[in-house]
Tab-separated table of C-alpha atoms and ligand atoms in Angstrom:
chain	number	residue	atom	x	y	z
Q	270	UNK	CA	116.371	97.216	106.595
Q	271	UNK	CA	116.419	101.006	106.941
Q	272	UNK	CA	113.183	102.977	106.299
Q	273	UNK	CA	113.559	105.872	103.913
Q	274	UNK	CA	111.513	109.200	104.390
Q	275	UNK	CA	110.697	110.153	101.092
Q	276	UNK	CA	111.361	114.366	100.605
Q	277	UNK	CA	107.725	114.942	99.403
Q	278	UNK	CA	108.455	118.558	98.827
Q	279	UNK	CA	110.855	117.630	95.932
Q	280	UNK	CA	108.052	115.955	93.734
Q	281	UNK	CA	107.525	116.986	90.261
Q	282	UNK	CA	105.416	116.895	87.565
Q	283	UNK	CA	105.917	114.251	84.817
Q	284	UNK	CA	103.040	114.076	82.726
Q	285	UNK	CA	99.436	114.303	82.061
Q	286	UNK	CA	97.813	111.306	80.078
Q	287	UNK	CA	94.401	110.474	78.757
Q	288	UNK	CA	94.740	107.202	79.229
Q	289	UNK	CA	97.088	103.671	80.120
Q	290	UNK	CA	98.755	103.559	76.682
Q	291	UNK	CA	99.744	107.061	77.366
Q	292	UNK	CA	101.623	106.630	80.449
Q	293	UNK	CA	105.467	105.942	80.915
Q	294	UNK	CA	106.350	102.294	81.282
Q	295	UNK	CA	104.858	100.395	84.200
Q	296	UNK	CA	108.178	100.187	86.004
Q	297	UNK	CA	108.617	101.048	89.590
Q	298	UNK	CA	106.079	102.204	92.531
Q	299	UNK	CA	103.393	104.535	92.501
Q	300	UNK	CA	100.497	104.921	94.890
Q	301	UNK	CA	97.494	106.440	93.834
Q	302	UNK	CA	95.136	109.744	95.070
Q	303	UNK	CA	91.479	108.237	94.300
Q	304	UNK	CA	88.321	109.510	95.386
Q	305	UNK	CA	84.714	111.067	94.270
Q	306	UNK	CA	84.575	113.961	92.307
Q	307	UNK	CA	85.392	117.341	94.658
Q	308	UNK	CA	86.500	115.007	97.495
Q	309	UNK	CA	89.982	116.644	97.605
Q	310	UNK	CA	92.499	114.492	96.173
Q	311	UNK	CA	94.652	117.739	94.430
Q	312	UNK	CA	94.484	119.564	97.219
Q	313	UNK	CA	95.742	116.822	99.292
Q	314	UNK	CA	98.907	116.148	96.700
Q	315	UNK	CA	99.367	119.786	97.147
Q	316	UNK	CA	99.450	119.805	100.783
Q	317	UNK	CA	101.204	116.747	101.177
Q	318	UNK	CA	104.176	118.307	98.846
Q	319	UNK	CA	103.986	121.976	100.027
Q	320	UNK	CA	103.437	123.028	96.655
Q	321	UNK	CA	100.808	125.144	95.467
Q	322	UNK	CA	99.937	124.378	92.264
Q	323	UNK	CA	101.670	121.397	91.829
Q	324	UNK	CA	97.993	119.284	91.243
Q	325	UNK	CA	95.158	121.567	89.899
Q	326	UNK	CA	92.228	121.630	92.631
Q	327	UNK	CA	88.909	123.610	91.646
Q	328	UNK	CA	85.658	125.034	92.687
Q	329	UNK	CA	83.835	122.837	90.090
Q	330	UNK	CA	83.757	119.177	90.138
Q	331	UNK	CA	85.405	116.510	87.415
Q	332	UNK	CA	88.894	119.420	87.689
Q	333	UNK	CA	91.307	116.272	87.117
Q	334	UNK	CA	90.179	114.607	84.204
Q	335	UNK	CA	93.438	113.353	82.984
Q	336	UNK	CA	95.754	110.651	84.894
Q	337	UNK	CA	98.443	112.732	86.617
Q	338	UNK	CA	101.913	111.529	87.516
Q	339	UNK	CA	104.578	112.777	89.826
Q	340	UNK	CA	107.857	111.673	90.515
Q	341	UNK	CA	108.869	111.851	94.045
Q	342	UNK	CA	112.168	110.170	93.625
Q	343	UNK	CA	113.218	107.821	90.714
Q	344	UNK	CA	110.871	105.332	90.488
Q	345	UNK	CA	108.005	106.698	93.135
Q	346	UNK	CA	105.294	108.321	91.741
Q	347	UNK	CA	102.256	109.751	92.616
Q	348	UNK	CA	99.361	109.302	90.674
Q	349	UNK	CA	96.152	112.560	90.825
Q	350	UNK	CA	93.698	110.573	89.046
Q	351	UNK	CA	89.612	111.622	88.100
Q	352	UNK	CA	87.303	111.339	90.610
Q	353	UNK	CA	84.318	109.465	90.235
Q	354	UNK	CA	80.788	109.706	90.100
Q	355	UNK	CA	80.347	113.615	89.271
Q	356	UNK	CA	76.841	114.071	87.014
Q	357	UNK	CA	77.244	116.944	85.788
Q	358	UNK	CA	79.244	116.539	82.868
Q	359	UNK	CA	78.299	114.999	79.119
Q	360	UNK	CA	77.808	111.772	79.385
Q	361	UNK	CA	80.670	110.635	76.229
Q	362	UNK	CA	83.310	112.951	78.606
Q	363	UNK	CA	82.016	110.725	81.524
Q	364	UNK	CA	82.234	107.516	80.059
Q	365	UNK	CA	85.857	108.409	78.628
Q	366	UNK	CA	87.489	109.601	82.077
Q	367	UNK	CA	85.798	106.608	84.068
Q	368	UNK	CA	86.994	104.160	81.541
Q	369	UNK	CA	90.420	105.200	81.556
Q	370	UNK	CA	90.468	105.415	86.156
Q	371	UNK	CA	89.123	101.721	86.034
Q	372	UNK	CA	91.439	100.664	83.095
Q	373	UNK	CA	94.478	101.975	85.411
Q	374	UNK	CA	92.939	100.469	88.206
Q	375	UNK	CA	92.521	97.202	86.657
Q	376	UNK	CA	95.950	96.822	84.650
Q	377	UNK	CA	98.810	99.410	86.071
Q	378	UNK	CA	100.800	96.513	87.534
Q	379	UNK	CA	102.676	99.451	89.191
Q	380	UNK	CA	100.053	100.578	92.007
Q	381	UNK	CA	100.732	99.563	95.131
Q	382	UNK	CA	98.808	101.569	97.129
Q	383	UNK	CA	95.636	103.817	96.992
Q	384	UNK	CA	94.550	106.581	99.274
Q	385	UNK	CA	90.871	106.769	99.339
Q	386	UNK	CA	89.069	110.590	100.145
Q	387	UNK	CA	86.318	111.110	101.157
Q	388	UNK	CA	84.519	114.628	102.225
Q	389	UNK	CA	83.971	113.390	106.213
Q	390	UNK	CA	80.541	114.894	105.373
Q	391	UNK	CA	79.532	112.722	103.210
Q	392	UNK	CA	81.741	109.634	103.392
Q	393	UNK	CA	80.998	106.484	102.011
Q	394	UNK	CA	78.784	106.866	99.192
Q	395	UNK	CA	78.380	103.587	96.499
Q	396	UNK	CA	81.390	104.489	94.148
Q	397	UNK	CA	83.521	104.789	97.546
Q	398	UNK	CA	82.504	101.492	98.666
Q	399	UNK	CA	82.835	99.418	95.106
Q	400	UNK	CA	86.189	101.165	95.389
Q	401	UNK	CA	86.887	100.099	98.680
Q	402	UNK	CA	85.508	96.971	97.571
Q	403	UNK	CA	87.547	96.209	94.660
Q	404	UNK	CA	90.685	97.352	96.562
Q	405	UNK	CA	90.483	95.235	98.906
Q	406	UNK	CA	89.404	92.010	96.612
Q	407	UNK	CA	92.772	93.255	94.326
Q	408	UNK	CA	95.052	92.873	97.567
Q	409	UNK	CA	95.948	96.380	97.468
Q	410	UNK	CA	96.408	98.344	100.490
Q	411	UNK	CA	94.418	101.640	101.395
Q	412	UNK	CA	94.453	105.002	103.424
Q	413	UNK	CA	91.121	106.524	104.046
Q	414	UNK	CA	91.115	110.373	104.422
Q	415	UNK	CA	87.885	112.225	105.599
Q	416	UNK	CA	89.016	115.236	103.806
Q	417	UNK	CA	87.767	118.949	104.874
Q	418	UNK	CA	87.664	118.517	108.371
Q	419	UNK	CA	88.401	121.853	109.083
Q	420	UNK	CA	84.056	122.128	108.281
Q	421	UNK	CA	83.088	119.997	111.390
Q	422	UNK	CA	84.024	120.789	114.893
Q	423	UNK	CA	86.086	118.227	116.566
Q	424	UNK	CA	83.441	116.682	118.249
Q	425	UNK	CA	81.691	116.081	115.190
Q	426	UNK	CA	85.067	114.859	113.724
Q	427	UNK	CA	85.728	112.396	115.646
Q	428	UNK	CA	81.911	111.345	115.344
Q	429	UNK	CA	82.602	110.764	112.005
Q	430	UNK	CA	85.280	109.081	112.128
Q	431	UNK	CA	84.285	106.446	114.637
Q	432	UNK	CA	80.895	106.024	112.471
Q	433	UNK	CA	83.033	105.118	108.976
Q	434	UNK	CA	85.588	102.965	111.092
Q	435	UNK	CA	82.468	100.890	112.004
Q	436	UNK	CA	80.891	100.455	108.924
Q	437	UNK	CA	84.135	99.568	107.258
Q	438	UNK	CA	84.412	96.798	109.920
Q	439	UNK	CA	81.286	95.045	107.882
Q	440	UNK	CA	82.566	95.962	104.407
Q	441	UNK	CA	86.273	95.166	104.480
Q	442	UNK	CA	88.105	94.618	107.332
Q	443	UNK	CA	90.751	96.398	109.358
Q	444	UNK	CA	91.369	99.613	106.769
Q	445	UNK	CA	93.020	102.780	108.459
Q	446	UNK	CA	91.070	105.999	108.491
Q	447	UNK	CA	92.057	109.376	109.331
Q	448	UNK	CA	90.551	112.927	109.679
Q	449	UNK	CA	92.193	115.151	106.824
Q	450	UNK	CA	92.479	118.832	106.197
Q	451	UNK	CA	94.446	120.195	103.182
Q	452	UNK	CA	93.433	123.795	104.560
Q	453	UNK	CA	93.883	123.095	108.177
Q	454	UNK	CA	97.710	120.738	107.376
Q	455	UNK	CA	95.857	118.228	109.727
Q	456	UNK	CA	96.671	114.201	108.787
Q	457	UNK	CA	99.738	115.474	106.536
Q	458	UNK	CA	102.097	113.194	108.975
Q	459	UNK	CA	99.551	110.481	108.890
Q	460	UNK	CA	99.609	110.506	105.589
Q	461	UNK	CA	103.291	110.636	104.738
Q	462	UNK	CA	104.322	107.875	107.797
Q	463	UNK	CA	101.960	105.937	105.287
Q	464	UNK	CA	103.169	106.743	101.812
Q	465	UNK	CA	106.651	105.950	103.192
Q	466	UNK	CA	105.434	102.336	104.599
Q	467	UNK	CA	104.472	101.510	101.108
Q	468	UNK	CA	107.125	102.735	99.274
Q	469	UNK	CA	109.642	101.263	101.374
Q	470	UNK	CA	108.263	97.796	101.507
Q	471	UNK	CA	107.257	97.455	97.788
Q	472	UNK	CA	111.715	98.869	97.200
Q	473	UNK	CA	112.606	96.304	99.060
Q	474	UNK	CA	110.460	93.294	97.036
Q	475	UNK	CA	112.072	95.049	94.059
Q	476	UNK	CA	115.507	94.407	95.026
U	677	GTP	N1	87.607	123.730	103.607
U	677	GTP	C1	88.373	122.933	102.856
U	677	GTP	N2	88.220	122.915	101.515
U	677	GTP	C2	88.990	122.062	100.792
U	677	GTP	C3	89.939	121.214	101.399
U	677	GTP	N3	90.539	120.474	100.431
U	677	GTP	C4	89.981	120.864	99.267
U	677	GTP	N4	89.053	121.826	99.456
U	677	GTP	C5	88.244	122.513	98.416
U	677	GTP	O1	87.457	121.569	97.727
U	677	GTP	C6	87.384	121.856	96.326
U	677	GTP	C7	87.840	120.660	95.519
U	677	GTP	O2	89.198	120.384	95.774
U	677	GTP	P1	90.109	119.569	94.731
U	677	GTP	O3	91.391	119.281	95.442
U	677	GTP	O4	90.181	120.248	93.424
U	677	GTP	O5	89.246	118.216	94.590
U	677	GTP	P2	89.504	116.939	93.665
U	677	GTP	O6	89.126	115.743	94.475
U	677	GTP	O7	90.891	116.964	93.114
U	677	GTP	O8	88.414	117.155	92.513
U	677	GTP	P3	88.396	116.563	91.004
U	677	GTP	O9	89.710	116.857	90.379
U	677	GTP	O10	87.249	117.293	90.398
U	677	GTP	O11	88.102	115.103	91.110
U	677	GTP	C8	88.248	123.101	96.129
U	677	GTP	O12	87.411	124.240	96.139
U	677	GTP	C9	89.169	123.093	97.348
U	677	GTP	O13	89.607	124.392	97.706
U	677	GTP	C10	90.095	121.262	102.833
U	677	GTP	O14	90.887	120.581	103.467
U	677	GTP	N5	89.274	122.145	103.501
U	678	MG	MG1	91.559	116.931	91.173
């Protein structure tokens, strides 16, 4: 089997939905940006894709409250989807955005893959490990980014790293973490050799 390298930089858009029912069919592969509220997750699409505005990132928390999809070739998507556990918004808004990431979570038969991130300053909060949790209990493989790394000094990067490698050793097993920087382009390659794992080996089930 040959491995593909997906062209990234060629993703689009495809839509914006409030919900599962509102989504295209649940055909094909997509592998999904998840993560606490201000974490980083449309910044990292961005990055990853060389596009500037292809996900919209923001100063203010709970930015991405809709399920976002993009295409990367026929049949690979993307997915941008709300973070989690942001306070600071009306609690019926909340409730809506939080019922339709676990509802996706739960019943997209499509998702194949999820890329956890987490600011490396404050990594592993509860939401990240339920999510972690649940992931893992669901058989679905993850990524772990410690996003904004560009904030700590190496040192302290690799500090923090080591530390949240550990304590996922008690709470799940043998997950993959990396140090990420949208501003810095630092874990981009990391983060594509893995996209590119997944996709390939979930085509090649398909067919
Ligand atoms: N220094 C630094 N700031 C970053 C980095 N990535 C994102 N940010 C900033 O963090 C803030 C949140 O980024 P977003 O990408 O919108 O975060 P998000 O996880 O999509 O947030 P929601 O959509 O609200 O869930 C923005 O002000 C970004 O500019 C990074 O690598 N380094
Ligand atoms: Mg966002």
């Amino acid at each position: 089997m040959t491995n593909k390298n997906y062209n990234y930089h060629q993703t689009k858009f495809v839509t914006s939905a409030p919900d599962i029912h509102h989504l295209p069919n649940d055909h094909g592969i997509e592998i999904a940006f998840a993560g606490r509220s201000n974490a980083g997750k449309s910044s990292a699409l961005n990055a990853l894709t060389q596009q500037k505005n292809l996900a919209r990132t923001s100063k203010t928390p709970g930015r991405t409250q809709l399920i976002n999809l993009f295409e990367v070739a026929e049949g690979i998507r993307l997915v941008d989807l709300p973070g989690y556990g942001y306070a600071e918004v009306p609690e019926s808004v909340k409730r809506q955005w939080q019922q339709a990431l676990s509802e996706y979570l739960q019943k997209r038969k499509c998702l194949k893959g999820l890329i956890i991130l987490m600011d490396i300053r404050h990594p592993l909060k509860d939401m990240d490990i339920q999510m972690i949790e649940w992931s893992v209990a669901m058989n679905i493989p993850i990524l772990i980014l410690l996003t904004k790394a560009d904030k700590l000094v190496p040192n302290k990067r690799k500090t923090q790293l080591i530390a949240v490698h550990n304590k996922l050793k008690t709470v799940a097993g043998n997950i993959q973490v990396e140090t990420f920087s949208s501003l810095k382009k630092m874990g981009i390659d990391k983060l594509q050799l893995k996209l590119d794992e997944w996709f390939n080996e979930q085509h090649s089930e398909h067919n």
